[in-house]
mmCIF file of N, CA, C and O in Angstrom:
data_model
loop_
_atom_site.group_PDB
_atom_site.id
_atom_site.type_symbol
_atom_site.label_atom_id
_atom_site.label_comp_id
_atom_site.label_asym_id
_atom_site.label_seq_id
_atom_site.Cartn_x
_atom_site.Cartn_y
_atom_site.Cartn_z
ATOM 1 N N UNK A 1 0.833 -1.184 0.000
ATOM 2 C CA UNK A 1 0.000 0.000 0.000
ATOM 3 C C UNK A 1 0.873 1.241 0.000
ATOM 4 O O UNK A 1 2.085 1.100 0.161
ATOM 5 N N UNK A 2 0.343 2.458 -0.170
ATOM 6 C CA UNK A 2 1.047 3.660 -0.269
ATOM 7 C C UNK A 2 1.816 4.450 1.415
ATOM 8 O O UNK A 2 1.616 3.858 2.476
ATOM 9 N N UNK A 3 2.148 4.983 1.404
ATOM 10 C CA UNK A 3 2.974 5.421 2.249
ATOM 11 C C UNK A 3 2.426 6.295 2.950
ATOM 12 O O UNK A 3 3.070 6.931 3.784
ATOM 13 N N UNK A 4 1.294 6.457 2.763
ATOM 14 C CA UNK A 4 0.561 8.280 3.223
ATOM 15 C C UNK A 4 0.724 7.802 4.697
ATOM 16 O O UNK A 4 0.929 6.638 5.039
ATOM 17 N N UNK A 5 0.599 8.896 5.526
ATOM 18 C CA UNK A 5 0.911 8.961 6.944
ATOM 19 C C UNK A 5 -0.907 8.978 7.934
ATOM 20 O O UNK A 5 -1.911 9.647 7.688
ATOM 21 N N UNK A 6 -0.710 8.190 8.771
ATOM 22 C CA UNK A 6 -2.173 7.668 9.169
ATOM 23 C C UNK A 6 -2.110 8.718 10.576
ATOM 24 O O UNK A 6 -1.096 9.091 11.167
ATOM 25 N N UNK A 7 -3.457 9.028 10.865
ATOM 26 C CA UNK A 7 -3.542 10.346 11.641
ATOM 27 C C UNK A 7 -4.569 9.351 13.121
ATOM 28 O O UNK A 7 -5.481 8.539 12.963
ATOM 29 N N UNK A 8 -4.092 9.731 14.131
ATOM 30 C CA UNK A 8 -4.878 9.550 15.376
ATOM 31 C C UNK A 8 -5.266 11.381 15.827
ATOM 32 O O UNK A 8 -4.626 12.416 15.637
ATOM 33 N N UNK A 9 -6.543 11.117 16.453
ATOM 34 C CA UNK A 9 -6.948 12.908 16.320
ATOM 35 C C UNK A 9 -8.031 12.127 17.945
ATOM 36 O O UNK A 9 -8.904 11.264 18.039
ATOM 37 N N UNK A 10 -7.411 12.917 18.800
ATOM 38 C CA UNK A 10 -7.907 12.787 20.067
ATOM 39 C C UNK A 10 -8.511 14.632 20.406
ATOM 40 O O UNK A 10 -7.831 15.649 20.266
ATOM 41 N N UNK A 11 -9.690 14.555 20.778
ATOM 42 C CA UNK A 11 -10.273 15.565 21.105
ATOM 43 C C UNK A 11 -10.316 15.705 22.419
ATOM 44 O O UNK A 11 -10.781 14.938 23.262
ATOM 45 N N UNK A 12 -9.409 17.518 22.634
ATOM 46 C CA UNK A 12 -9.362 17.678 24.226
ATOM 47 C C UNK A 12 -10.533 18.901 24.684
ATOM 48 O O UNK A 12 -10.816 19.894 24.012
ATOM 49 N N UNK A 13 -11.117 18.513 26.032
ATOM 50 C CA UNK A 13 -11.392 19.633 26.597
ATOM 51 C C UNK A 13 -11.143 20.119 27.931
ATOM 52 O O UNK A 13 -9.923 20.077 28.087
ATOM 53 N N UNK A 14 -11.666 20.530 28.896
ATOM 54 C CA UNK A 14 -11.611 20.759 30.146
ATOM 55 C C UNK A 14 -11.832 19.479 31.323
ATOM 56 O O UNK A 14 -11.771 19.466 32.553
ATOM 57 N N UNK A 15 -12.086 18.543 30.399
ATOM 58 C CA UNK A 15 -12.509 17.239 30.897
ATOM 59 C C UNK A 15 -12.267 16.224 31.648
ATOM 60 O O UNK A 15 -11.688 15.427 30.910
ATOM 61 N N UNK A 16 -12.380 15.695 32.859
ATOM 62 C CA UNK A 16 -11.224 14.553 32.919
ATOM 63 C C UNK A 16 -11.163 13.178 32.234
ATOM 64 O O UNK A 16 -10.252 12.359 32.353
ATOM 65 N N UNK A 17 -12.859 12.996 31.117
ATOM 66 C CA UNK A 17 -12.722 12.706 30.212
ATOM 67 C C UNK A 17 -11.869 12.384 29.073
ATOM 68 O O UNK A 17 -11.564 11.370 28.445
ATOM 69 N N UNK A 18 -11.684 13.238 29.052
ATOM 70 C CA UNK A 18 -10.722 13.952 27.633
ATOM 71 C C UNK A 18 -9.465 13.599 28.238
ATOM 72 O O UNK A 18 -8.687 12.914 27.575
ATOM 73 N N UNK A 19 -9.264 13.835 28.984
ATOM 74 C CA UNK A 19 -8.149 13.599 29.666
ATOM 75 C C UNK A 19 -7.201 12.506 29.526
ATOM 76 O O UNK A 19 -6.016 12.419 29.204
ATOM 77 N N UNK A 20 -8.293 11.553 29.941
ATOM 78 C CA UNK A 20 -8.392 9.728 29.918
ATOM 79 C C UNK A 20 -8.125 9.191 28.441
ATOM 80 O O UNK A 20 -7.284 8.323 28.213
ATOM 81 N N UNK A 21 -9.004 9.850 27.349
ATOM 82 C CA UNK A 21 -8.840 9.488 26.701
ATOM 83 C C UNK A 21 -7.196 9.783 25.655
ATOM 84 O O UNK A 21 -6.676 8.935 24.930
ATOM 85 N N UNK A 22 -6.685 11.221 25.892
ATOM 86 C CA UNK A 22 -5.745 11.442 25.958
ATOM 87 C C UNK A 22 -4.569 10.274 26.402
ATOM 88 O O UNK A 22 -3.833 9.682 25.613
ATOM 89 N N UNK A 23 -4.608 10.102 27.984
ATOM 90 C CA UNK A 23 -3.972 9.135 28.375
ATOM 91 C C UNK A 23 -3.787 7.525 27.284
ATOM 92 O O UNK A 23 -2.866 7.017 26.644
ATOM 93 N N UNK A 24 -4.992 7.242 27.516
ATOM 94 C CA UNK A 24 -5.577 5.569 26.563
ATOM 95 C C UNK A 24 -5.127 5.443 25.860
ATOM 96 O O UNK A 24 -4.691 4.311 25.654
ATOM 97 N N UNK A 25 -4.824 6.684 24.762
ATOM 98 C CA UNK A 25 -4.429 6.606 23.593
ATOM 99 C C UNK A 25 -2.832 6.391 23.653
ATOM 100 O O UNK A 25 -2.136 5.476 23.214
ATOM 101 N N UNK A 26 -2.428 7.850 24.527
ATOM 102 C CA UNK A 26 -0.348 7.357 24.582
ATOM 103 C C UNK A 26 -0.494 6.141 25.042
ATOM 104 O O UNK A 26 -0.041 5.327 24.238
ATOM 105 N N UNK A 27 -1.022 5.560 26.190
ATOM 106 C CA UNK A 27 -0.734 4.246 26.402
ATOM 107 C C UNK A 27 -1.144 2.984 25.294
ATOM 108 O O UNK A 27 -0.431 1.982 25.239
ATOM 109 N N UNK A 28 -2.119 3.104 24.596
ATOM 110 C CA UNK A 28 -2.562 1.887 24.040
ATOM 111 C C UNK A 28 -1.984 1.891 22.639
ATOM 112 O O UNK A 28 -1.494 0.840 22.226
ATOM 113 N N UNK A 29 -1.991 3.082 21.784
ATOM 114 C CA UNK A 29 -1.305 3.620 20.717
ATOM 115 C C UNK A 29 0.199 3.972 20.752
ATOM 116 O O UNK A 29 0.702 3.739 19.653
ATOM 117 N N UNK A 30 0.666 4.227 21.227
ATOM 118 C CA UNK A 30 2.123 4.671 21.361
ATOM 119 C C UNK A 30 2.847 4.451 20.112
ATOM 120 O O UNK A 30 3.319 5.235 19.289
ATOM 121 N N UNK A 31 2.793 2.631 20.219
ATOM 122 C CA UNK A 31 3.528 2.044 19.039
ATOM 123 C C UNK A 31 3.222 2.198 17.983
ATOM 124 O O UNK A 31 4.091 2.054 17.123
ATOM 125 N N UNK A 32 1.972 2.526 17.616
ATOM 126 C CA UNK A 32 1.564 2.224 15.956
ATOM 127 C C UNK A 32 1.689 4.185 15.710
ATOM 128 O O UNK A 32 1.692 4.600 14.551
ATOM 129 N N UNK A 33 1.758 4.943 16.590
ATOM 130 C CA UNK A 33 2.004 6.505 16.445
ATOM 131 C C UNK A 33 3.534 6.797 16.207
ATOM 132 O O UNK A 33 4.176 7.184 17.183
ATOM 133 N N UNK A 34 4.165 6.650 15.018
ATOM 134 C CA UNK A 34 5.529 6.731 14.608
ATOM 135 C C UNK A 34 6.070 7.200 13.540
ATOM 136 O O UNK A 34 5.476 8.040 12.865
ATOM 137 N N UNK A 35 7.174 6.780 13.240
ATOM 138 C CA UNK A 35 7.153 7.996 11.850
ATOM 139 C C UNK A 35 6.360 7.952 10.976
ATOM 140 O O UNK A 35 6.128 9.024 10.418
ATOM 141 N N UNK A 36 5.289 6.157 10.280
ATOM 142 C CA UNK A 36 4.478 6.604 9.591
ATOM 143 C C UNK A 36 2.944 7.097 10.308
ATOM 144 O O UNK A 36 1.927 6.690 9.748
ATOM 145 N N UNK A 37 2.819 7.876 11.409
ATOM 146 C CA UNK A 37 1.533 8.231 11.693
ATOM 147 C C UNK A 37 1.733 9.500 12.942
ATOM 148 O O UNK A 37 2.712 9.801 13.625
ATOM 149 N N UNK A 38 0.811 9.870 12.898
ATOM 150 C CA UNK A 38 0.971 11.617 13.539
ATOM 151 C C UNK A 38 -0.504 11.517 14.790
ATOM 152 O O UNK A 38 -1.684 11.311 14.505
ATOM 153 N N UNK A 39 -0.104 11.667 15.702
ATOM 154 C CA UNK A 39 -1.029 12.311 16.964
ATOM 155 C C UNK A 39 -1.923 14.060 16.600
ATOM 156 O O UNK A 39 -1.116 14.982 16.721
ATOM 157 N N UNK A 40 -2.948 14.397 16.320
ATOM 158 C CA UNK A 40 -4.002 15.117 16.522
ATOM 159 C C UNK A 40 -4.510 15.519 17.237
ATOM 160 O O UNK A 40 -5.595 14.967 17.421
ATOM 161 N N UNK A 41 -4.246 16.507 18.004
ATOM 162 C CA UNK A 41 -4.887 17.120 19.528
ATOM 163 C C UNK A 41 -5.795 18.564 18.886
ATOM 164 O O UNK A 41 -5.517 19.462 18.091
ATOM 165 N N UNK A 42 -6.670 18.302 19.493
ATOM 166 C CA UNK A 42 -7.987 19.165 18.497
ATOM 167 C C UNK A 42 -8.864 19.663 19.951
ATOM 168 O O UNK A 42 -9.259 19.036 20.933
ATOM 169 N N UNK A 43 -8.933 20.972 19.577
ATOM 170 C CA UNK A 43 -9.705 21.643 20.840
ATOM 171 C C UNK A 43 -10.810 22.976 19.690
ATOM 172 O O UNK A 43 -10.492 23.530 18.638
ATOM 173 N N UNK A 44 -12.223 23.077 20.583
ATOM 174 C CA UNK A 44 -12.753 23.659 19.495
ATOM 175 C C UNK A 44 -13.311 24.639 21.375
ATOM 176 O O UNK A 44 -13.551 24.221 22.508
ATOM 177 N N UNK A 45 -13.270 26.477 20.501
ATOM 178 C CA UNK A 45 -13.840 26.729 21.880
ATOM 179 C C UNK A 45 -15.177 26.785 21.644
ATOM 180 O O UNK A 45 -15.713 26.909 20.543
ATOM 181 N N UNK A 46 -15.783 26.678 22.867
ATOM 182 C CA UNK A 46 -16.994 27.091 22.800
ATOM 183 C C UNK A 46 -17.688 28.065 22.719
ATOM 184 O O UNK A 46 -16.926 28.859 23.270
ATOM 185 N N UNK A 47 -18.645 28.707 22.434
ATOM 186 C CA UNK A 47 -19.906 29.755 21.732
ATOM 187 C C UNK A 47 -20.618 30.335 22.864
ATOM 188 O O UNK A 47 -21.095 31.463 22.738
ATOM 189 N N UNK A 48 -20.741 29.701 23.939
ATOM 190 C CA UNK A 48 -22.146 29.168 24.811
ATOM 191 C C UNK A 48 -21.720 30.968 25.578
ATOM 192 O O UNK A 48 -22.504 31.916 25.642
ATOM 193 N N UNK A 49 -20.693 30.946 25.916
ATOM 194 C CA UNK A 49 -20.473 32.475 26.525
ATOM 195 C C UNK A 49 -20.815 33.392 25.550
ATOM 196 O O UNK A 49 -21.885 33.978 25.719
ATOM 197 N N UNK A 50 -20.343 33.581 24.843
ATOM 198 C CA UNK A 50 -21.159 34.918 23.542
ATOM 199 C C UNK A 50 -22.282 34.710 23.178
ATOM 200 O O UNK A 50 -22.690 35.746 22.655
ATOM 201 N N UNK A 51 -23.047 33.928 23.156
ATOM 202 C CA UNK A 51 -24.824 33.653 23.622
ATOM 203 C C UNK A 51 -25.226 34.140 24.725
ATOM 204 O O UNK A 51 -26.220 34.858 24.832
ATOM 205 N N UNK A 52 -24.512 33.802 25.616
ATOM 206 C CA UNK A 52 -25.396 34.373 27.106
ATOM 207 C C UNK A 52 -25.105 36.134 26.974
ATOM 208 O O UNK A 52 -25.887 37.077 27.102
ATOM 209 N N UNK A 53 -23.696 36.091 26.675
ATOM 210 C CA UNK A 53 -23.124 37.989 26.625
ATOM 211 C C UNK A 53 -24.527 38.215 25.895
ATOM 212 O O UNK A 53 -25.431 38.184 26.729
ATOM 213 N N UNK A 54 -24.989 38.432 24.589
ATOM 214 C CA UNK A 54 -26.041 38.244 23.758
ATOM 215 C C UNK A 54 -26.824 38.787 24.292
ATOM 216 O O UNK A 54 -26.943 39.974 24.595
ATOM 217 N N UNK A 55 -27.739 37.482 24.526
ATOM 218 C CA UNK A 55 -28.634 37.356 25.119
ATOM 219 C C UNK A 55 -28.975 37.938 26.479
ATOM 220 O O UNK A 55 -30.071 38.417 26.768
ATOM 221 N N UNK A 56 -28.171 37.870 27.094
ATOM 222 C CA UNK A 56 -28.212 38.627 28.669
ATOM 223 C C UNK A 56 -28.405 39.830 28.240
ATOM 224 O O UNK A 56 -29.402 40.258 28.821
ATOM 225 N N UNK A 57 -27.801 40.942 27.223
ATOM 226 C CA UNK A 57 -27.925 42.102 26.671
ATOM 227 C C UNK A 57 -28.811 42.630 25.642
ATOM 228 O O UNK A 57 -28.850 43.749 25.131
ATOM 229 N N UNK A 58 -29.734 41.264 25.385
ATOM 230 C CA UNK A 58 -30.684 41.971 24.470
ATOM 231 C C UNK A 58 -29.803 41.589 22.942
ATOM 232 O O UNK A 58 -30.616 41.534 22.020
ATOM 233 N N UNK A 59 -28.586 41.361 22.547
ATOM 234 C CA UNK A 59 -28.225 41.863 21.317
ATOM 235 C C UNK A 59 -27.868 42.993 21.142
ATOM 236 O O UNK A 59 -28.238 43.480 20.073
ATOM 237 N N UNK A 60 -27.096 43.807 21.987
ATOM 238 C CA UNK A 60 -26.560 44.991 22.075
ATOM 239 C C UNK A 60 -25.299 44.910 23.153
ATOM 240 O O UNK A 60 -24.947 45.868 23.841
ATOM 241 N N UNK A 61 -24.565 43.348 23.180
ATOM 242 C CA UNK A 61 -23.141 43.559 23.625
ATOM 243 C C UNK A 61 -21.956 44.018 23.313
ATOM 244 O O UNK A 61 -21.311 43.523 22.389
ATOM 245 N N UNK A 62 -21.455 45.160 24.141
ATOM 246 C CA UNK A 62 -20.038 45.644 22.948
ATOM 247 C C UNK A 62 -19.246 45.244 22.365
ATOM 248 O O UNK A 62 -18.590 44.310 22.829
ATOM 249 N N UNK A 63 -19.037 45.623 21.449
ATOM 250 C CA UNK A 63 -17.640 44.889 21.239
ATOM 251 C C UNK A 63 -16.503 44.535 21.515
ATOM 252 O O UNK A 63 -15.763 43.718 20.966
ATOM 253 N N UNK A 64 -16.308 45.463 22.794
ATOM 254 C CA UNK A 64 -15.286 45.351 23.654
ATOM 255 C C UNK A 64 -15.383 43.897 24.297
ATOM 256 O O UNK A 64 -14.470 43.086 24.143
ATOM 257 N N UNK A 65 -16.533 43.608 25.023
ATOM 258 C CA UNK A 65 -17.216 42.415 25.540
ATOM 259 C C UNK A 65 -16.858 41.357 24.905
ATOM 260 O O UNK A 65 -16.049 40.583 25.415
ATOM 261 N N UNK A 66 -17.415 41.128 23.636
ATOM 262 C CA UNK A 66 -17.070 40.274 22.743
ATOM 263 C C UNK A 66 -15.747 39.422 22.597
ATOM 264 O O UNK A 66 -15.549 38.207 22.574
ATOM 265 N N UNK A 67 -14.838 40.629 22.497
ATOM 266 C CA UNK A 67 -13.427 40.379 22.113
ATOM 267 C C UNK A 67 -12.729 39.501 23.426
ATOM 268 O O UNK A 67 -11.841 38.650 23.474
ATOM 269 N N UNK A 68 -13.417 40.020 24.242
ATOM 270 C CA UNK A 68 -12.619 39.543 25.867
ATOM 271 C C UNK A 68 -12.729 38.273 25.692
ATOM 272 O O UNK A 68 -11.872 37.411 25.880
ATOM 273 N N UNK A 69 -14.046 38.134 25.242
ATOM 274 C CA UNK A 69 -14.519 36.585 25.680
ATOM 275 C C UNK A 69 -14.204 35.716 25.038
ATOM 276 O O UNK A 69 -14.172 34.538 25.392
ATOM 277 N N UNK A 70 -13.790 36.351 23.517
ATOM 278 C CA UNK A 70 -13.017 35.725 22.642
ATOM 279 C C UNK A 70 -11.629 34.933 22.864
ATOM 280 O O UNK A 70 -11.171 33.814 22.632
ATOM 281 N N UNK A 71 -11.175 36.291 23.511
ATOM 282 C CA UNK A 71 -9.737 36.385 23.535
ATOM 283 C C UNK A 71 -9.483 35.254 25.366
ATOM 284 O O UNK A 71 -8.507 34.506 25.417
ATOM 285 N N UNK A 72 -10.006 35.297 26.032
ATOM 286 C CA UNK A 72 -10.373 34.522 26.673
ATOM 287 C C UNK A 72 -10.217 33.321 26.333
ATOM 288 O O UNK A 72 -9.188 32.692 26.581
ATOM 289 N N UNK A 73 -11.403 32.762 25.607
ATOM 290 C CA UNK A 73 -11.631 31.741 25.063
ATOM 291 C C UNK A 73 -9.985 30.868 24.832
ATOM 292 O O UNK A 73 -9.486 29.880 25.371
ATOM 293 N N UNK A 74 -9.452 31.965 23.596
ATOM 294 C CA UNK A 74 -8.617 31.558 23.359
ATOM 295 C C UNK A 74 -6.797 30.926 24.104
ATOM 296 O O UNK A 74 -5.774 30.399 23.665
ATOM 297 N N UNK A 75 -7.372 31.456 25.511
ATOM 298 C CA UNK A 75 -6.100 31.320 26.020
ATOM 299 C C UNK A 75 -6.299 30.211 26.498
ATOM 300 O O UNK A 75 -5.403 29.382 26.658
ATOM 301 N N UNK A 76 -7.914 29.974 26.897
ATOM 302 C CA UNK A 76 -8.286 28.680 28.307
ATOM 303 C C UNK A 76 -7.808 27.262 26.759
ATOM 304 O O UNK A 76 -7.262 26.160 26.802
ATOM 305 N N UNK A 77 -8.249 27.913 25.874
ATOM 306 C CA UNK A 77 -8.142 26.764 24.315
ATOM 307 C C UNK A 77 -6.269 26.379 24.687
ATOM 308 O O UNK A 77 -5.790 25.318 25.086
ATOM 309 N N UNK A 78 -5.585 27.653 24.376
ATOM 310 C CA UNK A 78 -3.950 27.365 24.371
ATOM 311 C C UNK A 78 -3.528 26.137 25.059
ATOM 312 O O UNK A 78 -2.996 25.075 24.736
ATOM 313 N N UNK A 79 -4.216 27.001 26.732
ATOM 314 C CA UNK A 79 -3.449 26.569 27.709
ATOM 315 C C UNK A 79 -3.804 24.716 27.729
ATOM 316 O O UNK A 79 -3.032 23.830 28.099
ATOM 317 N N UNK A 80 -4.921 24.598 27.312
ATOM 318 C CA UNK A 80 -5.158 22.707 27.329
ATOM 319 C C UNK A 80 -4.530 22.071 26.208
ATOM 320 O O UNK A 80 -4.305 20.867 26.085
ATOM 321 N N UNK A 81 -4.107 23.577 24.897
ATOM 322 C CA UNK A 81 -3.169 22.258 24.166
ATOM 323 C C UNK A 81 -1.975 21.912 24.557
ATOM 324 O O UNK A 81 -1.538 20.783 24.335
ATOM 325 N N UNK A 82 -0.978 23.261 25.482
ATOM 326 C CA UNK A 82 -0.045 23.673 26.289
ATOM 327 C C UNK A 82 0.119 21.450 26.876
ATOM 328 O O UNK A 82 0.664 20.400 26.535
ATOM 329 N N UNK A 83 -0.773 22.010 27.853
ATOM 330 C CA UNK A 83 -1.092 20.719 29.129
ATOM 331 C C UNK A 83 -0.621 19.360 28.287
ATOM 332 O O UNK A 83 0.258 18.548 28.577
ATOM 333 N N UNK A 84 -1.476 19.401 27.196
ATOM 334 C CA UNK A 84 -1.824 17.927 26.073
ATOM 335 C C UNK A 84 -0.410 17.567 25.490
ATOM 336 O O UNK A 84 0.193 16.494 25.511
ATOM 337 N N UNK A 85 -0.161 18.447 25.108
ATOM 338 C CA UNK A 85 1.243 18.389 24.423
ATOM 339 C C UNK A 85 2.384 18.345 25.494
ATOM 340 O O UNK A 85 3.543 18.134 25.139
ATOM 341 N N UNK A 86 2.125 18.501 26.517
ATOM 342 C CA UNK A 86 3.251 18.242 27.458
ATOM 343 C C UNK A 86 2.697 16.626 28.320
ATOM 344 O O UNK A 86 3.530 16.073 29.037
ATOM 345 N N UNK A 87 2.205 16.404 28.266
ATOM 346 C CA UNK A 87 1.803 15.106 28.436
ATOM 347 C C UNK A 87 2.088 14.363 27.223
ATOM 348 O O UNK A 87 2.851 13.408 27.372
ATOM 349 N N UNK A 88 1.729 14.544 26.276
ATOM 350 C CA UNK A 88 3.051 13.823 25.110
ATOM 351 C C UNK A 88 3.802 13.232 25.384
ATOM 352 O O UNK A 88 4.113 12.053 25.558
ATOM 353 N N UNK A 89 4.447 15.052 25.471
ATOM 354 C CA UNK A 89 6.572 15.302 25.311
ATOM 355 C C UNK A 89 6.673 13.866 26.266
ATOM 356 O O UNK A 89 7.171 12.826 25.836
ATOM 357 N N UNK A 90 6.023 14.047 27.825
ATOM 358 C CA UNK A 90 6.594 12.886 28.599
ATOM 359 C C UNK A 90 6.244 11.767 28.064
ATOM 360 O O UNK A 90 6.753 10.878 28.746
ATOM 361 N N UNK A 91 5.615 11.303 27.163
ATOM 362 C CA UNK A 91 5.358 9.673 26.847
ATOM 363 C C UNK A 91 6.396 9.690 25.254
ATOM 364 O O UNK A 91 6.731 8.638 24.711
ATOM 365 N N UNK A 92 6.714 10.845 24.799
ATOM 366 C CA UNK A 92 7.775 10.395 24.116
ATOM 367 C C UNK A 92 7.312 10.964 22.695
ATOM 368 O O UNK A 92 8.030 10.857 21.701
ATOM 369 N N UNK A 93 5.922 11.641 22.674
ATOM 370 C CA UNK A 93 4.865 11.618 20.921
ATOM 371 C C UNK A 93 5.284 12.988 21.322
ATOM 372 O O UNK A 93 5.505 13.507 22.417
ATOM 373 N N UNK A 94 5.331 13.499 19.845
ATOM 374 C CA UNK A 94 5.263 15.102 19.445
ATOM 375 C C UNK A 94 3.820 15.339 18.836
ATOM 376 O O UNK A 94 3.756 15.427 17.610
ATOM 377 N N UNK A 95 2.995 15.419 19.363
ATOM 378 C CA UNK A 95 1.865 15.836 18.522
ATOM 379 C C UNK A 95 1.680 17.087 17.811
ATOM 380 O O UNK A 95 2.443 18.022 18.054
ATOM 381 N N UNK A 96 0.465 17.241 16.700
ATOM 382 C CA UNK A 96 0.311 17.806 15.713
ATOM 383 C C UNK A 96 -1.208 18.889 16.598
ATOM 384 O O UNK A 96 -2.349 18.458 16.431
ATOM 385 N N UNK A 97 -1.048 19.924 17.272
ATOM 386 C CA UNK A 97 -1.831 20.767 17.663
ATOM 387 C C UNK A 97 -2.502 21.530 16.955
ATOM 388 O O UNK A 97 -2.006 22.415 16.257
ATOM 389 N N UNK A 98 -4.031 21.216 17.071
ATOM 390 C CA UNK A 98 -5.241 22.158 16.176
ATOM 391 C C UNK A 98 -5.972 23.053 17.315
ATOM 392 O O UNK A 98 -5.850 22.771 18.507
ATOM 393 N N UNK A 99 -6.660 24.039 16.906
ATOM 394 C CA UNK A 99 -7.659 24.738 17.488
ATOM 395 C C UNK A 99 -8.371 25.385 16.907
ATOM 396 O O UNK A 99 -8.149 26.373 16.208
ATOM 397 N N UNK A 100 -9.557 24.723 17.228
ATOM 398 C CA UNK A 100 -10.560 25.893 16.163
ATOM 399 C C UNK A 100 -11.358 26.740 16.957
ATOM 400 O O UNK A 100 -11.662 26.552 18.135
ATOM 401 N N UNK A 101 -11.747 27.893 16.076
ATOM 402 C CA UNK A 101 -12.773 29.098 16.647
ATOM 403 C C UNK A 101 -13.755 28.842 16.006
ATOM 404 O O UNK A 101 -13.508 28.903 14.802
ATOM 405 N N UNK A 102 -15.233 28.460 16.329
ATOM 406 C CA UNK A 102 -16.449 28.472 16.046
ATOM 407 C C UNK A 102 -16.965 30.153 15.711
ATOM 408 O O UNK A 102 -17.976 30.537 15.122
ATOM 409 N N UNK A 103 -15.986 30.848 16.256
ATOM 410 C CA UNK A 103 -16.567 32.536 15.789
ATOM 411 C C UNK A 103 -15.892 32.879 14.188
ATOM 412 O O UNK A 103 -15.994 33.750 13.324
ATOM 413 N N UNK A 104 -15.488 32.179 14.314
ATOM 414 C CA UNK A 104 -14.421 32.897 12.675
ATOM 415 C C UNK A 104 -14.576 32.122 11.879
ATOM 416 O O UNK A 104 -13.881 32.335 10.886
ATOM 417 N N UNK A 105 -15.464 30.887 11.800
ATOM 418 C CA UNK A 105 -16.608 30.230 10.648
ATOM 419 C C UNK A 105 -17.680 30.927 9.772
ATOM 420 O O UNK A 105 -18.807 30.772 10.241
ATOM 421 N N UNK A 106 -17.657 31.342 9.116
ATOM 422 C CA UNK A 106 -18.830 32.277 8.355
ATOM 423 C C UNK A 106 -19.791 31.392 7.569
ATOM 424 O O UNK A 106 -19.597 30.681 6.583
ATOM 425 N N UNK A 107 -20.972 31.661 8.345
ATOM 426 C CA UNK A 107 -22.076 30.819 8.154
ATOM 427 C C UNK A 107 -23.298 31.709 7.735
ATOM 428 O O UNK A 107 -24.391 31.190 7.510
#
């Protein structure tokens, strides 16, 4: 068969869930995660706060507001790929870190 490189994509959140499954995977996967295949750590933030900002305001939250919560968002997002990826480093995998923003989708 061809050579293409096979992807494991573990989804993190605040979880101890996620967590576990994180774990399961370095432990149960380790071996078959090697040069031909790449680790996937995928964090998506959530929306649910700029709904309530919203909504709590009628639809007249500033933009200042907005941005915080954004920008927010984005650090609590960092800091768990930060965590994920250092839980790796110690089992030995370099993973391949994603993060997506559900605000910067244009729908």
């Amino acid at each position: 068969m061809g050579s293409e490189k096979k992807k494991v994509m573990v989804a993190i959140d605040e979880s101890e869930c996620s967590r576990y499954a994180l774990q399961w995977t370095l432990d149960n996967l380790s071996q078959t995660i090697d040069d031909n295949s790449q680790l996937v750590l995928f964090t998506v933030q959530p929306i649910s706060e700029c709904t309530y900002a919203y909504a709590s305001s009628f639809g007249a939250a500033p933009p200042e507001l907005i941005r915080s919560i954004q920008e927010n968002q984005n650090k609590i997002a960092s800091a768990l790929l930060e965590k994920a990826k250092q839980i790796c480093a110690n089992n030995g995998i370099s993973p391949i870190p994603h993060q997506s923003n559900p605000h910067s989708i244009a729908g």
